[in-house]
Coordinates of N, CA, C and O in Angstrom, one line a residue:
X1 N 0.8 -1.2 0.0 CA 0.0 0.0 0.0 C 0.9 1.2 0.0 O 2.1 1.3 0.3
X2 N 0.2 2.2 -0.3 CA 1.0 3.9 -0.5 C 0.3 4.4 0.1 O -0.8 3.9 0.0
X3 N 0.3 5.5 0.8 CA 0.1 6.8 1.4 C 0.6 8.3 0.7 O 1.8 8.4 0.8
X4 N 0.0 9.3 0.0 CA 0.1 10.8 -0.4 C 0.3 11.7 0.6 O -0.6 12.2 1.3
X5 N 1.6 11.8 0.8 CA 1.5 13.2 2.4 C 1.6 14.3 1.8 O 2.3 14.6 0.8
X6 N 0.6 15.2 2.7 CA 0.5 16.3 2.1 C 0.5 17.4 3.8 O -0.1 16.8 4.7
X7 N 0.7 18.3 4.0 CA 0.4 18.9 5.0 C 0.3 20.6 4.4 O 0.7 21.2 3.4
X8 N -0.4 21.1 5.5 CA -0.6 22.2 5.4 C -2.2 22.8 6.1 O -3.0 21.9 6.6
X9 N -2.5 23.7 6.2 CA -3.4 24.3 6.7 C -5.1 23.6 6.8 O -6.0 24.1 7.6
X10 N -5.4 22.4 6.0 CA -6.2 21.1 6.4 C -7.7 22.4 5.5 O -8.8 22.3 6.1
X11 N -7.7 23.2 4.6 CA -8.6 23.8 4.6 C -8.5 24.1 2.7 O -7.5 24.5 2.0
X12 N -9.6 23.6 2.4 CA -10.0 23.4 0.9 C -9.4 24.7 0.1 O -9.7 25.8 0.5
X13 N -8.2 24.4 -1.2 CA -8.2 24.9 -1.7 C -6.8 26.2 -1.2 O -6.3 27.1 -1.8
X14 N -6.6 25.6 0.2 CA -5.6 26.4 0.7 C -3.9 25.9 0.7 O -3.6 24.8 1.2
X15 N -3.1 26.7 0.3 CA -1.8 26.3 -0.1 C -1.3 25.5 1.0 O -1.7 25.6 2.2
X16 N -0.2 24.4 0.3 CA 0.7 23.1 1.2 C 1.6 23.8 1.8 O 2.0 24.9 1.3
X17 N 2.1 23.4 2.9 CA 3.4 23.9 3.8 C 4.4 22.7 3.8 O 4.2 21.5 3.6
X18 N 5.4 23.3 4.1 CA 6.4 21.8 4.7 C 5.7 20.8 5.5 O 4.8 21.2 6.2
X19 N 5.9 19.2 5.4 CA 5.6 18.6 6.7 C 6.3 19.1 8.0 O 7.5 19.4 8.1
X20 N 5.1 18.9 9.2 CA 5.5 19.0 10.1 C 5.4 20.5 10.5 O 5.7 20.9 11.7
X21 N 4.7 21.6 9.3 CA 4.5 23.3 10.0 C 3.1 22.9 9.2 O 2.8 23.8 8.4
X22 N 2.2 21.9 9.1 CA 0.4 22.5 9.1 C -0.2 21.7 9.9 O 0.5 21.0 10.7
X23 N -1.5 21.5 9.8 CA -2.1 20.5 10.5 C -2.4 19.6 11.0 O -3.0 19.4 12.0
X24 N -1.8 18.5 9.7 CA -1.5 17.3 9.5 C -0.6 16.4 10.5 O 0.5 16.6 10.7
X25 N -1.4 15.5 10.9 CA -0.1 14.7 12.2 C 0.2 13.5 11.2 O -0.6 12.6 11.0
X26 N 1.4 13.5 10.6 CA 1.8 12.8 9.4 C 2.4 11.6 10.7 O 2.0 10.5 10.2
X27 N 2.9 11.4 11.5 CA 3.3 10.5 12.3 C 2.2 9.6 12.4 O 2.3 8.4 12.2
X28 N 1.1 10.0 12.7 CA -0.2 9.4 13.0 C -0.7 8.5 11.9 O -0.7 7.3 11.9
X29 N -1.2 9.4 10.8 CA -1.0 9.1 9.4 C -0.4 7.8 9.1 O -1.2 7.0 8.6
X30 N 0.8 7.4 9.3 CA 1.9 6.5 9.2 C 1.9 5.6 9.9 O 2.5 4.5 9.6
X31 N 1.4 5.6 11.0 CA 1.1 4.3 11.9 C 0.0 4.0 11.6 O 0.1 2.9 11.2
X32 N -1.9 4.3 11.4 CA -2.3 4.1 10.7 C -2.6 3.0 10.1 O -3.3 2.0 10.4
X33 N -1.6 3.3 8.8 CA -1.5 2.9 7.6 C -0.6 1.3 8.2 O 0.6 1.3 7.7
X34 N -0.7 0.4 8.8 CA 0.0 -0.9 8.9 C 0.7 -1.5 8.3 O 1.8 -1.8 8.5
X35 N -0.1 -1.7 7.0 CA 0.6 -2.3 5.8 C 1.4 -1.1 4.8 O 1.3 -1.5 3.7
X36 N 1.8 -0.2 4.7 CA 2.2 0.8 4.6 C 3.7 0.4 3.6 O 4.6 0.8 4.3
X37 N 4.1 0.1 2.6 CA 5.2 0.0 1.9 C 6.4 1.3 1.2 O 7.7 1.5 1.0
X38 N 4.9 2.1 1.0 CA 5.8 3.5 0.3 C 4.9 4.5 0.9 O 3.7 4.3 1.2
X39 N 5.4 5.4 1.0 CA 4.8 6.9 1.0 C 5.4 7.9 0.1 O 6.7 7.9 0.0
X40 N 5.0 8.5 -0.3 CA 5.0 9.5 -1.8 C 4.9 11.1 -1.5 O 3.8 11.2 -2.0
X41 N 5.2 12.1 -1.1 CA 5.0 13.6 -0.7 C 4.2 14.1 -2.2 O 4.3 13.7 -3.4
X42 N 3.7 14.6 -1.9 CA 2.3 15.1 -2.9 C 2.5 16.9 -2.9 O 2.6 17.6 -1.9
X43 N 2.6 17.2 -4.1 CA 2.3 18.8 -3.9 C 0.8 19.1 -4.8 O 0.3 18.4 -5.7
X44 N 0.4 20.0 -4.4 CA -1.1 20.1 -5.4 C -1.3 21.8 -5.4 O -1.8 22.5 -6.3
X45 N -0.8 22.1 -4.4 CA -0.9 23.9 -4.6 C -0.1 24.1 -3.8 O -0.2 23.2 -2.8
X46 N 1.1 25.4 -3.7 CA 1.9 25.6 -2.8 C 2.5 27.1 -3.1 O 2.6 27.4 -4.3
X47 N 2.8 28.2 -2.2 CA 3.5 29.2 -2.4 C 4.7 29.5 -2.5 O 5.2 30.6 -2.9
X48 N 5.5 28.2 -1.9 CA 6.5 28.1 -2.1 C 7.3 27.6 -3.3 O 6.5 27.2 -4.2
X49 N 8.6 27.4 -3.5 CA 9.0 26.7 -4.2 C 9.0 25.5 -4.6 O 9.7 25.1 -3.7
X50 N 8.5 24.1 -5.6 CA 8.3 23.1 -5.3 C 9.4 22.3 -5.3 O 9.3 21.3 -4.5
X51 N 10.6 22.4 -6.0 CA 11.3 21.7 -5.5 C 11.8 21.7 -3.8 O 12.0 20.6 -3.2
X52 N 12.0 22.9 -3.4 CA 12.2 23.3 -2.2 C 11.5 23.0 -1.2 O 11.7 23.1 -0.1
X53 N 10.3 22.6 -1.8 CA 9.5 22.3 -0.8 C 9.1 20.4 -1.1 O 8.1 19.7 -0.9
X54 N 9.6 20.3 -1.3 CA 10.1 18.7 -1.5 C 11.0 18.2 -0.9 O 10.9 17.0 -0.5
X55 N 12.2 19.1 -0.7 CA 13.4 18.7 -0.3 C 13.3 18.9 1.2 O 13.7 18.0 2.0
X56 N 12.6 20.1 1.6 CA 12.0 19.9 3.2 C 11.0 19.1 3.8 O 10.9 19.1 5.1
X57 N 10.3 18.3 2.9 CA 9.4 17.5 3.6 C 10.2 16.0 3.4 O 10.0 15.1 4.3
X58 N 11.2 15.6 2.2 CA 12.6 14.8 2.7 C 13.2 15.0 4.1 O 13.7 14.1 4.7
X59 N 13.1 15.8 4.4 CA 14.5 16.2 5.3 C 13.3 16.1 6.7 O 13.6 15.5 7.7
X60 N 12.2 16.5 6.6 CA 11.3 16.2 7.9 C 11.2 15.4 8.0 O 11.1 15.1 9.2
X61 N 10.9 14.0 6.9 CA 10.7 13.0 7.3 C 11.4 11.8 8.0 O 11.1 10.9 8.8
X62 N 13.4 12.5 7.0 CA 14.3 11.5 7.6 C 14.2 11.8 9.2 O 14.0 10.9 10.1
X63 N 14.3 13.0 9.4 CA 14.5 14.1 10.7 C 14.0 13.2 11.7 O 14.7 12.8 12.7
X64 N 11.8 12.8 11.3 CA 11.7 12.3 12.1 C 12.0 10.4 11.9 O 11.0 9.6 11.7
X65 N 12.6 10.2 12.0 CA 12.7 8.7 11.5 C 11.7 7.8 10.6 O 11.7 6.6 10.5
X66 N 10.6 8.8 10.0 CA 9.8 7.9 9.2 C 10.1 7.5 7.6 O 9.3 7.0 6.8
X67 N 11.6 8.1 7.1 CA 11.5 7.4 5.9 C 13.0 6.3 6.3 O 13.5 6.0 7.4
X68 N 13.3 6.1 5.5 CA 14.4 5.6 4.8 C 15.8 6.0 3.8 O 15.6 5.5 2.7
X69 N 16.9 6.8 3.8 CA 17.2 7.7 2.7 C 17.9 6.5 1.7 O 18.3 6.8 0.6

């Protein structure tokens, strides 16, 4: 199974943030998900940069021990 993380302000239509600065408890998310093989960061609207904002939700995830590098 896969999981799309996405965080940010949890409100329709409103731009993504880094994981770990919106609403989203992506830890939770991830336990959850049991059978869980991949997880994938998802952007869909954002004010930021998207690569840059890729590379920080990498770095939050290693940070908190939920990926793999």
């Amino acid at each position: 199974m896969t999981a799309h993380l996405k965080d940010g302000p949890a409100e329709l239509d409103r731009p993504q943030t880094p994981i770990w600065t919106g609403d989203i408890d992506i830890p939770a998310a991830l336990r959850a998900g049991t059978r869980l093989r991949w997880h994938i960061t998802e952007i869909d609207r954002t004010e930021d940069d998207r690569f840059e904002l890729l590379a920080a939700n990498r770095q939050a995830l290693l940070a908190g021990g939920l990926t793999i590098p």
